[in-house]
Short mmCIF file of C-alpha atoms and ligand atoms in Angstrom, two decimals:
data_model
loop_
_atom_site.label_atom_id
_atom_site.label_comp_id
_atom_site.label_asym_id
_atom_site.label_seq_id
_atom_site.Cartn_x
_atom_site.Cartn_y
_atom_site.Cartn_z
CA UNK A 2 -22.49 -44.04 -21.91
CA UNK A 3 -20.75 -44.08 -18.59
CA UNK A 4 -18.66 -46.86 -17.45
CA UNK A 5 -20.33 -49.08 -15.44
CA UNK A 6 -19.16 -49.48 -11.72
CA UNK A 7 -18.12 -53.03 -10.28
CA UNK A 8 -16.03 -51.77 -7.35
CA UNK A 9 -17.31 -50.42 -4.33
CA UNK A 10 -15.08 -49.26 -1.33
CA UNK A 11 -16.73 -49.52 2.45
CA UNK A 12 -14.75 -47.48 4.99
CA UNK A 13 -15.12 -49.25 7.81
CA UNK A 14 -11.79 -48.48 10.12
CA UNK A 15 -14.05 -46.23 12.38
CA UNK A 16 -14.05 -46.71 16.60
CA UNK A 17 -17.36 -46.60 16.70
CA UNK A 18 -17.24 -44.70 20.25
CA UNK A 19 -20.93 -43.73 20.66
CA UNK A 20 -21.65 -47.50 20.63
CA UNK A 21 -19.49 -47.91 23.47
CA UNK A 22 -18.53 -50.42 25.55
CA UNK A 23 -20.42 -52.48 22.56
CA UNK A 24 -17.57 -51.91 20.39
CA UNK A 25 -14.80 -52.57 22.39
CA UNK A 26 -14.75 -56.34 20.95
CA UNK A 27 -17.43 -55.62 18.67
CA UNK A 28 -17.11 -53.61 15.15
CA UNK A 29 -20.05 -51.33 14.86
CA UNK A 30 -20.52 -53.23 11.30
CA UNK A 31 -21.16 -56.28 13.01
CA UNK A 32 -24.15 -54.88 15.02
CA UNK A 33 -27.36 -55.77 14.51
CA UNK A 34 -30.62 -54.68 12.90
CA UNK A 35 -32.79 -57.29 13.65
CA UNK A 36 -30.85 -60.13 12.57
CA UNK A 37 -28.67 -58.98 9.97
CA UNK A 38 -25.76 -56.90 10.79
CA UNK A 39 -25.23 -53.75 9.57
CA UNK A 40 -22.65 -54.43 7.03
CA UNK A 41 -24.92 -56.96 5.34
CA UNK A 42 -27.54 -54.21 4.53
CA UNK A 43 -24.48 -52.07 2.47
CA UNK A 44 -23.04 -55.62 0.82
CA UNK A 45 -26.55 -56.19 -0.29
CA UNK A 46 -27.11 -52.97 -1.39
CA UNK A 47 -24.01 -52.78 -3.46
CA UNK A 48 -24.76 -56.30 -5.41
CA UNK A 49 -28.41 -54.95 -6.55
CA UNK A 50 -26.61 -52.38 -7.83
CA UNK A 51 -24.04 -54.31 -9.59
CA UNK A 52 -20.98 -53.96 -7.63
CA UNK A 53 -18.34 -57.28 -8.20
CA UNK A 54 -15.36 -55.77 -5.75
CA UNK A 55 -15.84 -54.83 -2.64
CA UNK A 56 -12.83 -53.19 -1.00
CA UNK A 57 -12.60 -52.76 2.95
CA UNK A 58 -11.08 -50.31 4.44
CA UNK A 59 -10.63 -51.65 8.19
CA UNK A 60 -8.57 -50.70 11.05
CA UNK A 61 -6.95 -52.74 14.41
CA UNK A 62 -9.22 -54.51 15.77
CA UNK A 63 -12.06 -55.36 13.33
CA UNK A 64 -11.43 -59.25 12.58
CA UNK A 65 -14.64 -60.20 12.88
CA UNK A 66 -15.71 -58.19 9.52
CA UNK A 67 -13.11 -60.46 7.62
CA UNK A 68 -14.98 -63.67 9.28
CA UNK A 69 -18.27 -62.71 8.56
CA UNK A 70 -17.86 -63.06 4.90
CA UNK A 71 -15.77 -65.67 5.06
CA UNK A 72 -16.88 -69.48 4.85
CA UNK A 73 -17.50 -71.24 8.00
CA UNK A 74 -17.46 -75.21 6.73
CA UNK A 75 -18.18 -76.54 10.49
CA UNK A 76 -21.23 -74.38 11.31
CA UNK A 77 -22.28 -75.54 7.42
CA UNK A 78 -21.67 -79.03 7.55
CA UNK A 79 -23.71 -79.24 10.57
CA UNK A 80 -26.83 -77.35 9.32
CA UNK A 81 -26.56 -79.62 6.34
CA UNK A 82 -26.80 -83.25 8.71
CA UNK A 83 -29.65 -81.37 10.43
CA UNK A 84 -31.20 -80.66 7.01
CA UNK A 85 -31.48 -76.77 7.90
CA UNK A 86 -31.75 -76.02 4.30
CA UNK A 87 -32.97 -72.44 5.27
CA UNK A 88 -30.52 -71.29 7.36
CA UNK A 89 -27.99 -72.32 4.77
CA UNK A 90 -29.70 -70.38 2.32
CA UNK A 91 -28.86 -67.32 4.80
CA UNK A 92 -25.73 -68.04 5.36
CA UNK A 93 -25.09 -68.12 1.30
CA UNK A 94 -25.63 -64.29 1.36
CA UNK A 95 -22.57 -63.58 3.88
CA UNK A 96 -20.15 -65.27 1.64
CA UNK A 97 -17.79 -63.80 -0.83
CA UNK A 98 -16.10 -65.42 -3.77
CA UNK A 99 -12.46 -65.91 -3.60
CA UNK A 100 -10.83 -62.81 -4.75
CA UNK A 101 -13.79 -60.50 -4.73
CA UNK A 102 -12.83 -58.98 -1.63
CA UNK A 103 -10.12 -57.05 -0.56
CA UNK A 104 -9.06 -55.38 2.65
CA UNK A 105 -6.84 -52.54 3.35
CA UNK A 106 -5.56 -51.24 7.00
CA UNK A 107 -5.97 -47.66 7.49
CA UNK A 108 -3.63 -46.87 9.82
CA UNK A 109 -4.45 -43.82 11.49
CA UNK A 110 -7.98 -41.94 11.28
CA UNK A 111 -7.10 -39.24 9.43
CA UNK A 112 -10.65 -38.87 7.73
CA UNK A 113 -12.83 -40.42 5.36
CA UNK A 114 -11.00 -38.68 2.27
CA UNK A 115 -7.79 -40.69 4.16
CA UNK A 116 -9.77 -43.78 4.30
CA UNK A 117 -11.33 -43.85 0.28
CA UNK A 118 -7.29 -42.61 -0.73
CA UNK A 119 -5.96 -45.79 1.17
CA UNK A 120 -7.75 -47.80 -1.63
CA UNK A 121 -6.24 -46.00 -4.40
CA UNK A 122 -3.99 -48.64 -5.74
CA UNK A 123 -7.00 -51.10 -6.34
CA UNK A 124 -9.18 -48.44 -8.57
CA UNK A 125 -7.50 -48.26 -12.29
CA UNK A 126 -7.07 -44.84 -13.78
CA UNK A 127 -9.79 -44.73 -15.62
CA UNK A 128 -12.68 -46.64 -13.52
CA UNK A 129 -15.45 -45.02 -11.54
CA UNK A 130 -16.12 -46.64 -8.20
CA UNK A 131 -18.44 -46.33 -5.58
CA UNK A 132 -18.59 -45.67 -2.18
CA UNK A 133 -20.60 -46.93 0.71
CA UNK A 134 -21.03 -45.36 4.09
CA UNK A 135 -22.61 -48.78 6.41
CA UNK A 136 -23.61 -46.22 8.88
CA UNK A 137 -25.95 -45.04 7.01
CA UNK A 138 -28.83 -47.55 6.14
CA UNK A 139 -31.49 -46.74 3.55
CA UNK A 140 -34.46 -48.73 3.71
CA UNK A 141 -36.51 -48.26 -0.39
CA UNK A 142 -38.06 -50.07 -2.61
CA UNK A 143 -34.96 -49.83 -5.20
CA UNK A 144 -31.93 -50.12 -3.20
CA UNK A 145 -30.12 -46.63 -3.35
CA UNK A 146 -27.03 -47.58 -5.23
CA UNK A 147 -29.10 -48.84 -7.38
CA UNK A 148 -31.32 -45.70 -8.23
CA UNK A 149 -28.04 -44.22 -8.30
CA UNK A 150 -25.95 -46.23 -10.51
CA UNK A 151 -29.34 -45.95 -13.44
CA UNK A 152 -29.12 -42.07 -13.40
CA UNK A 153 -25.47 -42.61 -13.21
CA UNK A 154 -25.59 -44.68 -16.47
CA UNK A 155 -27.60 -41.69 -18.09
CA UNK A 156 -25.49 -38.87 -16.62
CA UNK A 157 -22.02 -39.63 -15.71
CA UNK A 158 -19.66 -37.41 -13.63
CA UNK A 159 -19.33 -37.89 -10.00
CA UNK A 160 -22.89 -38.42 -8.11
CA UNK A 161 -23.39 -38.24 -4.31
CA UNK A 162 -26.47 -39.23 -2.65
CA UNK A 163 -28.49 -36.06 -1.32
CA UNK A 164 -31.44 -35.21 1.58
CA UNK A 165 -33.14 -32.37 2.76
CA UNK A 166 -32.29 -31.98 6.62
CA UNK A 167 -33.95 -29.53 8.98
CA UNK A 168 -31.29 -26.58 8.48
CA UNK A 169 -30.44 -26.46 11.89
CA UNK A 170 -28.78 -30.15 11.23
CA UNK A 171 -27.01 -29.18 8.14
CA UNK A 172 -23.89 -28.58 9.81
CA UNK A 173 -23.35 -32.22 10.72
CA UNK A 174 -23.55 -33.11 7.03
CA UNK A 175 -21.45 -32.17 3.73
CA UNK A 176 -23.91 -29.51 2.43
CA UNK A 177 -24.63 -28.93 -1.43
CA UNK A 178 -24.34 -25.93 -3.16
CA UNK A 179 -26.81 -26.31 -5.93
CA UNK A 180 -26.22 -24.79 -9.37
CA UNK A 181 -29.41 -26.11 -10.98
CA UNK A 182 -32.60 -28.24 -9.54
CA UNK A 183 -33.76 -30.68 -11.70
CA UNK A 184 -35.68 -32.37 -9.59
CA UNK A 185 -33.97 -36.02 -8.40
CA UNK A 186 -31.38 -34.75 -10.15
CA UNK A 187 -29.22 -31.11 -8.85
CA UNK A 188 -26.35 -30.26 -10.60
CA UNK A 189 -23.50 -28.60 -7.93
CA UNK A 190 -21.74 -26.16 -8.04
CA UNK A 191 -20.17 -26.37 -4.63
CA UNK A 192 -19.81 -28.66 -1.90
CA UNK A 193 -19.18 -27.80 2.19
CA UNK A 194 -18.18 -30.27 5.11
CA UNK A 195 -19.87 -29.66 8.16
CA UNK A 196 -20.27 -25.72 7.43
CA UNK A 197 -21.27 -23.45 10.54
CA UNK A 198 -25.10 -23.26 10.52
CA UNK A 199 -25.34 -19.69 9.46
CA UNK A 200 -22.96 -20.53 6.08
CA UNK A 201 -25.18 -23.62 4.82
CA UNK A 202 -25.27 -22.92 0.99
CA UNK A 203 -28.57 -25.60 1.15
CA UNK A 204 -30.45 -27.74 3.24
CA UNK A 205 -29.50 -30.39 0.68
CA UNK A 206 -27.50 -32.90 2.76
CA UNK A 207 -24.62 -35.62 1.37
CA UNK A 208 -25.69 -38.87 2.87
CA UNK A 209 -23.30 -42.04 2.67
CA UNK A 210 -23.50 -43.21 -0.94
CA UNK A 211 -21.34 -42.03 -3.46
CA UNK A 212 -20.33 -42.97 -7.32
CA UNK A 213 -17.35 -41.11 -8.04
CA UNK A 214 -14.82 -40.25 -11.10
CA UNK A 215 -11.01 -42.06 -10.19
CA UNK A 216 -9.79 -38.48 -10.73
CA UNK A 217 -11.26 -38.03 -6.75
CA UNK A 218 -8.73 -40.22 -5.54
CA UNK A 219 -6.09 -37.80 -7.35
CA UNK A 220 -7.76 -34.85 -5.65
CA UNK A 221 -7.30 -36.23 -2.13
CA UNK A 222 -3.34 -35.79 -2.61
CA UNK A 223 -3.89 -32.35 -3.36
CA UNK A 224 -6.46 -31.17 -0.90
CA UNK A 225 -4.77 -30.28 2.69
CA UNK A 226 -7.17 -31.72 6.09
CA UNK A 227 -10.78 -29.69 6.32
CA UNK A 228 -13.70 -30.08 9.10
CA UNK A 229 -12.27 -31.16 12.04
CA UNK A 230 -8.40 -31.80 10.97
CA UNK A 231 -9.54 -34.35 9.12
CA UNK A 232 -9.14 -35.29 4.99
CA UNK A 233 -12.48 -34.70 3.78
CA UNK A 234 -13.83 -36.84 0.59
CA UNK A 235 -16.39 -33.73 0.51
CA UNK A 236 -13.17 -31.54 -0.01
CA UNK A 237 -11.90 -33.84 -2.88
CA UNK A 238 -15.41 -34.10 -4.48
CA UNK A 239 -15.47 -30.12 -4.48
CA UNK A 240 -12.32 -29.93 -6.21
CA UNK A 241 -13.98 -31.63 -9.66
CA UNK A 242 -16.27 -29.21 -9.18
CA UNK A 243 -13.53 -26.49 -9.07
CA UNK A 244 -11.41 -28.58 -12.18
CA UNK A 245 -14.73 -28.29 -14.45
CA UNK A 246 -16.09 -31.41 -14.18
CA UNK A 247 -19.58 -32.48 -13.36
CA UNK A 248 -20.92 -33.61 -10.01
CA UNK A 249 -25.03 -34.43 -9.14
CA UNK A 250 -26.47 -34.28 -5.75
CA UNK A 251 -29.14 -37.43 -6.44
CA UNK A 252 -31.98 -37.65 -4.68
CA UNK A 253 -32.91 -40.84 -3.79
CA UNK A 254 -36.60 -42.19 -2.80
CA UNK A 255 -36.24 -44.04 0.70
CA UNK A 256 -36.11 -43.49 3.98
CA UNK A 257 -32.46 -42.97 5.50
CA UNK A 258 -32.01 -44.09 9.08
CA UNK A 259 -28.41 -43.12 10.62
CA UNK A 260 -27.11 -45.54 12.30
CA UNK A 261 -24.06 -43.90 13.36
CA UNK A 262 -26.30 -42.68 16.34
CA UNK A 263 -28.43 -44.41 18.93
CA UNK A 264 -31.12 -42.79 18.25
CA UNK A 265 -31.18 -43.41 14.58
CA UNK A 266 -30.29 -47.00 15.40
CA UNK A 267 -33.55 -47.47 17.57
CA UNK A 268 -35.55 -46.07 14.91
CA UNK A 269 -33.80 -48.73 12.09
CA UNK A 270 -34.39 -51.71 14.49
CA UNK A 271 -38.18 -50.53 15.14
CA UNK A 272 -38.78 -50.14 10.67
CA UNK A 273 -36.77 -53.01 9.92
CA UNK A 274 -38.47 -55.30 12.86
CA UNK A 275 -42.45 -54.24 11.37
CA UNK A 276 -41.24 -54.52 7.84
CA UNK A 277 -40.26 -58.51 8.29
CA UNK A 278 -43.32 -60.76 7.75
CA UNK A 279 -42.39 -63.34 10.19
CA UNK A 280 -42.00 -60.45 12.87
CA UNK A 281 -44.54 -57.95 11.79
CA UNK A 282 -47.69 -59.03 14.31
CA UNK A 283 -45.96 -59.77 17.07
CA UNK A 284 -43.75 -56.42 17.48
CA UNK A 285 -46.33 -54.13 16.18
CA UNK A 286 -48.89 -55.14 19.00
CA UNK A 287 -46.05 -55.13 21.22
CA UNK A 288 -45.16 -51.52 20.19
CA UNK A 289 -48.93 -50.28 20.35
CA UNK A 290 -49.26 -51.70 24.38
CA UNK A 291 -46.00 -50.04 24.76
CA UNK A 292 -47.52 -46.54 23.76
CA UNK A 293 -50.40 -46.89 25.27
CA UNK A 294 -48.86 -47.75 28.39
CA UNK A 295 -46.79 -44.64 27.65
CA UNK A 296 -49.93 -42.01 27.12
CA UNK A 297 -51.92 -43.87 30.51
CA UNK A 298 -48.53 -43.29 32.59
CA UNK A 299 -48.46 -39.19 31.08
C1 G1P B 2 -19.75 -38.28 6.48
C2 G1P B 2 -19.39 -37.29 5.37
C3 G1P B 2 -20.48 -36.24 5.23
C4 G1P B 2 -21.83 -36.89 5.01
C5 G1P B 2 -22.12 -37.93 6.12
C6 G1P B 2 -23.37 -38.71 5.78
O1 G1P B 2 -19.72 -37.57 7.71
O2 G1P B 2 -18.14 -36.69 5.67
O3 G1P B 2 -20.19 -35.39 4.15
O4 G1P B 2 -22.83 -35.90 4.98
O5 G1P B 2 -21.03 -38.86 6.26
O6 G1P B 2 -23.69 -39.62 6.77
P1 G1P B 2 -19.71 -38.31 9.17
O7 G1P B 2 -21.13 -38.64 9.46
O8 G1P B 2 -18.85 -39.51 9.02
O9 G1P B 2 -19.16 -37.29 10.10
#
Protein backbone atom coordinates (compact mmCIF):
# COMPACT_ATOMS: atom_id res chain seq x y z
CA UNK A 1 0.00 0.00 0.00
CA UNK A 2 1.01 3.54 -0.74
CA UNK A 3 2.20 5.87 1.82
CA UNK A 4 -0.26 7.92 3.05
CA UNK A 5 0.04 11.77 2.44
CA UNK A 6 0.00 14.32 5.48
CA UNK A 7 1.70 17.23 3.70
CA UNK A 8 0.16 19.36 1.31
CA UNK A 9 1.95 22.40 -0.39
CA UNK A 10 -0.43 25.57 -1.56
CA UNK A 11 1.40 27.89 -3.97
CA UNK A 12 0.12 30.89 -3.23
CA UNK A 13 3.02 33.67 -4.19
CA UNK A 14 0.89 34.61 -7.33
CA UNK A 15 -0.05 38.66 -8.18
CA UNK A 16 -3.21 37.89 -8.80
CA UNK A 17 -3.39 40.72 -11.66
CA UNK A 18 -6.81 39.91 -13.24
CA UNK A 19 -8.28 40.72 -9.78
CA UNK A 20 -6.86 44.02 -9.97
CA UNK A 21 -6.88 46.86 -8.11
CA UNK A 22 -8.54 44.16 -5.52
CA UNK A 23 -5.26 42.70 -4.97
CA UNK A 24 -3.14 45.42 -4.58
CA UNK A 25 -3.60 45.11 -0.58
CA UNK A 26 -5.57 42.13 -0.94
CA UNK A 27 -4.15 38.40 -1.69
CA UNK A 28 -6.43 36.78 -4.17
CA UNK A 29 -6.58 33.86 -1.35
CA UNK A 30 -8.17 36.11 0.90
CA UNK A 31 -11.14 36.86 -1.47
CA UNK A 32 -14.30 35.81 -0.94
CA UNK A 33 -16.87 33.21 -1.94
CA UNK A 34 -19.65 34.07 -0.03
CA UNK A 35 -18.18 34.31 3.26
CA UNK A 36 -15.34 32.12 3.29
CA UNK A 37 -12.27 33.06 1.51
CA UNK A 38 -10.86 31.21 -1.00
CA UNK A 39 -8.03 29.67 0.79
CA UNK A 40 -10.41 28.21 3.37
CA UNK A 41 -12.18 26.06 0.66
CA UNK A 42 -8.40 24.34 -0.28
CA UNK A 43 -7.44 24.11 3.77
CA UNK A 44 -10.70 22.35 4.15
CA UNK A 45 -10.34 20.33 1.38
CA UNK A 46 -6.93 19.13 2.29
CA UNK A 47 -8.00 18.07 6.10
CA UNK A 48 -10.99 15.73 4.65
CA UNK A 49 -8.47 14.31 2.89
CA UNK A 50 -6.07 13.83 5.62
CA UNK A 51 -3.46 16.32 5.13
CA UNK A 52 -1.51 17.35 8.80
CA UNK A 53 1.17 19.96 7.05
CA UNK A 54 0.30 22.48 5.14
CA UNK A 55 3.21 24.32 3.53
CA UNK A 56 2.74 27.95 1.94
CA UNK A 57 4.42 29.05 -0.61
CA UNK A 58 3.83 33.01 -0.44
CA UNK A 59 5.45 35.94 -1.93
CA UNK A 60 5.91 40.01 -0.82
CA UNK A 61 3.09 41.19 0.10
CA UNK A 62 0.68 38.43 1.25
CA UNK A 63 0.60 38.94 5.22
CA UNK A 64 -2.73 38.66 5.56
CA UNK A 65 -2.67 34.73 4.56
CA UNK A 66 -0.29 34.22 7.66
CA UNK A 67 -3.08 36.16 9.89
CA UNK A 68 -5.89 34.41 8.73
CA UNK A 69 -4.85 31.20 10.25
CA UNK A 70 -3.43 32.57 12.96
CA UNK A 71 -5.26 33.12 16.44
CA UNK A 72 -6.85 36.36 17.04
CA UNK A 73 -7.40 36.25 21.17
CA UNK A 74 -9.10 39.93 21.15
CA UNK A 75 -11.73 39.35 18.43
CA UNK A 76 -12.22 35.79 20.57
CA UNK A 77 -12.40 36.99 23.90
CA UNK A 78 -14.98 39.35 22.87
CA UNK A 79 -17.33 36.89 21.02
CA UNK A 80 -16.96 34.80 24.13
CA UNK A 81 -18.43 37.91 26.77
CA UNK A 82 -21.10 38.30 24.06
CA UNK A 83 -21.76 34.54 24.22
CA UNK A 84 -21.37 34.26 20.25
CA UNK A 85 -20.77 30.64 20.62
CA UNK A 86 -21.37 30.28 16.79
CA UNK A 87 -19.19 32.53 15.41
CA UNK A 88 -16.48 31.03 17.54
CA UNK A 89 -17.23 27.80 16.22
CA UNK A 90 -16.27 29.50 12.70
CA UNK A 91 -13.53 30.99 13.66
CA UNK A 92 -12.14 27.40 15.09
CA UNK A 93 -11.85 26.30 11.39
CA UNK A 94 -9.27 29.21 10.39
CA UNK A 95 -6.87 28.19 13.01
CA UNK A 96 -3.82 26.08 12.74
CA UNK A 97 -1.96 24.21 15.41
CA UNK A 98 1.39 25.40 16.34
CA UNK A 99 3.83 23.92 14.02
CA UNK A 100 1.48 22.57 11.42
CA UNK A 101 2.11 25.30 9.17
CA UNK A 102 4.90 26.44 7.41
CA UNK A 103 5.64 29.25 5.00
CA UNK A 104 8.22 29.70 2.44
CA UNK A 105 9.01 33.07 0.27
CA UNK A 106 9.27 32.46 -3.31
CA UNK A 107 11.22 35.00 -4.43
CA UNK A 108 10.76 35.54 -7.94
CA UNK A 109 7.82 33.95 -10.14
CA UNK A 110 9.59 31.73 -11.99
CA UNK A 111 6.60 29.16 -12.32
CA UNK A 112 4.66 26.83 -10.44
CA UNK A 113 7.38 23.94 -10.86
CA UNK A 114 9.66 27.04 -9.09
CA UNK A 115 7.08 27.50 -6.51
CA UNK A 116 6.37 23.39 -5.43
CA UNK A 117 10.70 23.13 -5.70
CA UNK A 118 10.92 26.08 -3.11
CA UNK A 119 9.33 23.57 -0.62
CA UNK A 120 11.70 20.88 -1.23
CA UNK A 121 13.56 20.90 1.99
CA UNK A 122 10.28 20.25 4.05
CA UNK A 123 9.19 16.92 1.93
CA UNK A 124 11.58 13.84 3.15
CA UNK A 125 13.00 11.64 0.45
CA UNK A 126 10.78 9.22 0.54
CA UNK A 127 7.20 10.96 1.26
CA UNK A 128 4.50 11.67 -1.27
CA UNK A 129 2.86 15.05 -0.88
CA UNK A 130 0.19 16.82 -2.32
CA UNK A 131 -0.48 19.77 -4.01
CA UNK A 132 -3.25 22.29 -4.01
CA UNK A 133 -3.98 24.91 -6.59
CA UNK A 134 -6.68 27.59 -4.32
CA UNK A 135 -7.58 28.95 -7.64
CA UNK A 136 -9.20 26.32 -8.51
CA UNK A 137 -12.32 25.46 -6.28
CA UNK A 138 -14.19 22.17 -6.63
CA UNK A 139 -17.49 22.10 -5.24
CA UNK A 140 -18.55 17.65 -4.71
CA UNK A 141 -19.98 15.69 -2.54
CA UNK A 142 -16.44 13.98 -1.52
CA UNK A 143 -14.00 16.68 -1.43
CA UNK A 144 -11.50 16.06 -4.40
CA UNK A 145 -8.37 15.34 -2.49
CA UNK A 146 -10.20 13.16 -0.94
CA UNK A 147 -11.49 10.96 -3.94
CA UNK A 148 -8.02 11.33 -4.84
CA UNK A 149 -6.01 10.33 -1.96
CA UNK A 150 -8.63 6.68 -1.81
CA UNK A 151 -7.60 5.73 -5.43
CA UNK A 152 -4.26 6.97 -4.46
CA UNK A 153 -4.17 4.46 -1.52
CA UNK A 154 -5.15 1.65 -4.12
CA UNK A 155 -2.82 2.79 -6.93
CA UNK A 156 0.16 4.71 -6.00
CA UNK A 157 2.49 6.64 -8.39
CA UNK A 158 1.99 10.23 -9.01
CA UNK A 159 -1.90 11.24 -9.61
CA UNK A 160 -3.09 14.60 -11.02
CA UNK A 161 -6.58 15.64 -11.05
CA UNK A 162 -8.10 15.52 -14.73
CA UNK A 163 -11.32 17.25 -16.86
CA UNK A 164 -12.57 17.17 -20.13
CA UNK A 165 -12.43 20.87 -21.57
CA UNK A 166 -13.98 21.99 -24.85
CA UNK A 167 -10.70 21.40 -27.07
CA UNK A 168 -10.53 24.75 -28.13
CA UNK A 169 -9.60 25.55 -24.21
CA UNK A 170 -7.09 22.85 -23.91
CA UNK A 171 -4.30 25.03 -24.55
CA UNK A 172 -4.74 26.99 -21.33
CA UNK A 173 -4.38 23.73 -19.38
CA UNK A 174 -1.54 20.94 -18.94
CA UNK A 175 -3.07 18.40 -21.39
CA UNK A 176 -2.88 14.48 -20.85
CA UNK A 177 -1.63 12.14 -23.09
CA UNK A 178 -3.53 9.04 -22.23
CA UNK A 179 -1.96 5.58 -22.51
CA UNK A 180 -4.98 3.64 -21.23
CA UNK A 181 -8.77 4.75 -20.13
CA UNK A 182 -9.97 3.10 -17.34
CA UNK A 183 -12.58 5.04 -16.68
CA UNK A 184 -11.95 7.56 -13.37
CA UNK A 185 -8.85 6.24 -13.65
CA UNK A 186 -6.27 7.01 -17.16
CA UNK A 187 -3.00 5.88 -17.01
CA UNK A 188 -0.45 8.62 -18.98
CA UNK A 189 1.77 8.31 -20.98
CA UNK A 190 2.56 11.93 -21.62
CA UNK A 191 1.88 15.18 -20.26
CA UNK A 192 1.87 18.90 -22.24
CA UNK A 193 1.73 22.53 -20.68
CA UNK A 194 -0.35 24.78 -22.44
CA UNK A 195 0.23 22.95 -25.97
CA UNK A 196 -0.85 24.98 -29.21
CA UNK A 197 -4.47 23.96 -29.94
CA UNK A 198 -3.75 21.96 -33.00
CA UNK A 199 -0.98 19.63 -30.82
CA UNK A 200 -3.51 18.74 -27.85
CA UNK A 201 -2.70 14.95 -27.34
CA UNK A 202 -6.45 15.00 -25.34
CA UNK A 203 -9.11 17.05 -24.25
CA UNK A 204 -8.26 15.61 -20.83
CA UNK A 205 -7.28 18.72 -18.83
CA UNK A 206 -4.83 18.87 -15.42
CA UNK A 207 -6.83 20.87 -12.99
CA UNK A 208 -5.18 22.14 -9.60
CA UNK A 209 -4.91 19.04 -7.42
CA UNK A 210 -2.10 16.92 -7.43
CA UNK A 211 -0.57 13.84 -5.20
CA UNK A 212 2.82 13.41 -6.31
CA UNK A 213 6.03 10.97 -5.80
CA UNK A 214 9.11 13.25 -3.83
CA UNK A 215 11.14 12.09 -6.85
CA UNK A 216 9.04 15.30 -8.72
CA UNK A 217 10.77 17.66 -6.67
CA UNK A 218 14.16 15.98 -8.00
CA UNK A 219 12.86 16.35 -11.55
CA UNK A 220 12.31 20.11 -11.27
CA UNK A 221 16.29 20.54 -10.96
CA UNK A 222 16.64 18.78 -14.05
CA UNK A 223 13.94 20.11 -16.28
CA UNK A 224 15.05 23.64 -17.99
CA UNK A 225 11.77 26.58 -18.03
CA UNK A 226 8.70 25.35 -20.53
CA UNK A 227 5.27 27.32 -21.44
CA UNK A 228 5.84 30.70 -21.14
CA UNK A 229 9.62 30.84 -19.64
CA UNK A 230 8.35 29.52 -16.85
CA UNK A 231 9.34 26.03 -14.62
CA UNK A 232 6.51 23.91 -15.28
CA UNK A 233 5.39 21.18 -12.48
CA UNK A 234 3.62 19.63 -15.74
CA UNK A 235 7.26 19.36 -17.18
CA UNK A 236 8.56 17.63 -13.95
CA UNK A 237 5.46 15.33 -13.71
CA UNK A 238 6.24 14.24 -17.47
CA UNK A 239 9.63 13.37 -16.65
CA UNK A 240 8.36 10.20 -14.23
CA UNK A 241 6.60 9.43 -16.98
CA UNK A 242 9.77 9.49 -19.17
CA UNK A 243 11.96 7.69 -15.94
CA UNK A 244 9.29 4.67 -16.00
CA UNK A 245 7.28 5.42 -13.34
CA UNK A 246 3.55 5.58 -13.09
CA UNK A 247 1.37 8.68 -13.26
CA UNK A 248 -2.91 8.67 -13.35
CA UNK A 249 -4.92 11.43 -14.75
CA UNK A 250 -8.01 10.96 -11.95
CA UNK A 251 -11.12 11.95 -12.70
CA UNK A 252 -12.86 13.40 -10.12
CA UNK A 253 -16.87 13.76 -9.69
CA UNK A 254 -17.61 17.60 -8.97
CA UNK A 255 -18.01 20.54 -10.48
CA UNK A 256 -14.70 22.72 -10.92
CA UNK A 257 -15.21 26.47 -10.91
CA UNK A 258 -11.86 28.54 -11.78
CA UNK A 259 -11.46 31.09 -9.83
CA UNK A 260 -8.40 32.39 -11.26
CA UNK A 261 -10.87 34.28 -13.65
CA UNK A 262 -13.79 36.61 -13.13
CA UNK A 263 -15.89 34.87 -14.84
CA UNK A 264 -15.35 31.61 -13.13
CA UNK A 265 -15.42 33.57 -9.88
CA UNK A 266 -19.07 34.90 -10.58
CA UNK A 267 -20.16 31.54 -11.36
CA UNK A 268 -18.50 30.07 -7.74
CA UNK A 269 -20.16 32.95 -5.76
CA UNK A 270 -23.67 32.29 -7.62
CA UNK A 271 -23.28 27.88 -6.68
CA UNK A 272 -21.82 28.45 -3.47
CA UNK A 273 -24.51 31.38 -2.47
CA UNK A 274 -27.80 28.71 -3.58
CA UNK A 275 -26.01 25.80 -2.05
CA UNK A 276 -26.01 27.54 1.70
CA UNK A 277 -29.31 26.86 3.55
CA UNK A 278 -29.44 30.06 5.35
CA UNK A 279 -28.98 31.88 1.86
CA UNK A 280 -30.67 29.57 -0.52
CA UNK A 281 -34.41 31.41 -0.74
CA UNK A 282 -33.45 34.61 -0.65
CA UNK A 283 -30.71 34.66 -3.61
CA UNK A 284 -32.44 32.19 -5.73
CA UNK A 285 -35.65 34.44 -6.02
CA UNK A 286 -33.37 37.22 -6.31
CA UNK A 287 -31.55 35.51 -9.25
CA UNK A 288 -34.93 34.38 -11.01
CA UNK A 289 -36.34 38.43 -10.97
CA UNK A 290 -32.94 39.15 -12.18
CA UNK A 291 -33.46 36.91 -15.38
CA UNK A 292 -36.59 37.69 -15.94
CA UNK A 293 -35.91 41.21 -15.86
CA UNK A 294 -33.13 40.20 -18.27
CA UNK A 295 -35.47 38.22 -21.03
CA UNK A 296 -38.44 41.38 -20.61
CA UNK A 297 -35.48 44.00 -21.31
CA UNK A 298 -34.25 41.51 -24.69
C1 LIG B 1 -1.74 25.56 -13.80
C2 LIG B 1 -0.96 24.36 -14.34
C3 LIG B 1 -1.76 23.67 -15.44
C4 LIG B 1 -3.14 23.30 -14.95
C5 LIG B 1 -3.86 24.54 -14.36
C6 LIG B 1 -5.16 24.12 -13.70
O1 LIG B 1 -1.80 26.52 -14.84
O2 LIG B 1 0.30 24.78 -14.81
O3 LIG B 1 -1.09 22.51 -15.86
O4 LIG B 1 -3.89 22.76 -16.01
O5 LIG B 1 -3.04 25.19 -13.38
O6 LIG B 1 -5.85 25.21 -13.20
P1 LIG B 1 -2.23 28.08 -14.60
O7 LIG B 1 -3.72 28.08 -14.58
O8 LIG B 1 -1.63 28.48 -13.29
O9 LIG B 1 -1.67 28.81 -15.77
Amino acid sequence: MARKVTKAIFPVAGLGTRFLPATKSIPKEIMTLVDRPLIQYAIDEARAAGIKEFIFVTSRGKGALEDYFDHAPELESSLRKKGKDQLLEVLKSTNMESGAIAYIRQHKALGLGHAVWCARRLIAPNEPFAVILPDDVIAAEKPCLQQMTEAYDEIGGSMVAAMEVPPERASSYGVLDIREDMGSIVSVKGMVEKPKSNEAPSNLAVIGRYILSPKVLQNLNKIKSGAGGELQLTDAIALEIAEGRDVYGYRFRGQRFDCGSKAGFLQATVAFGLARPDLQTEFADYLRQMVSLQKAAQ
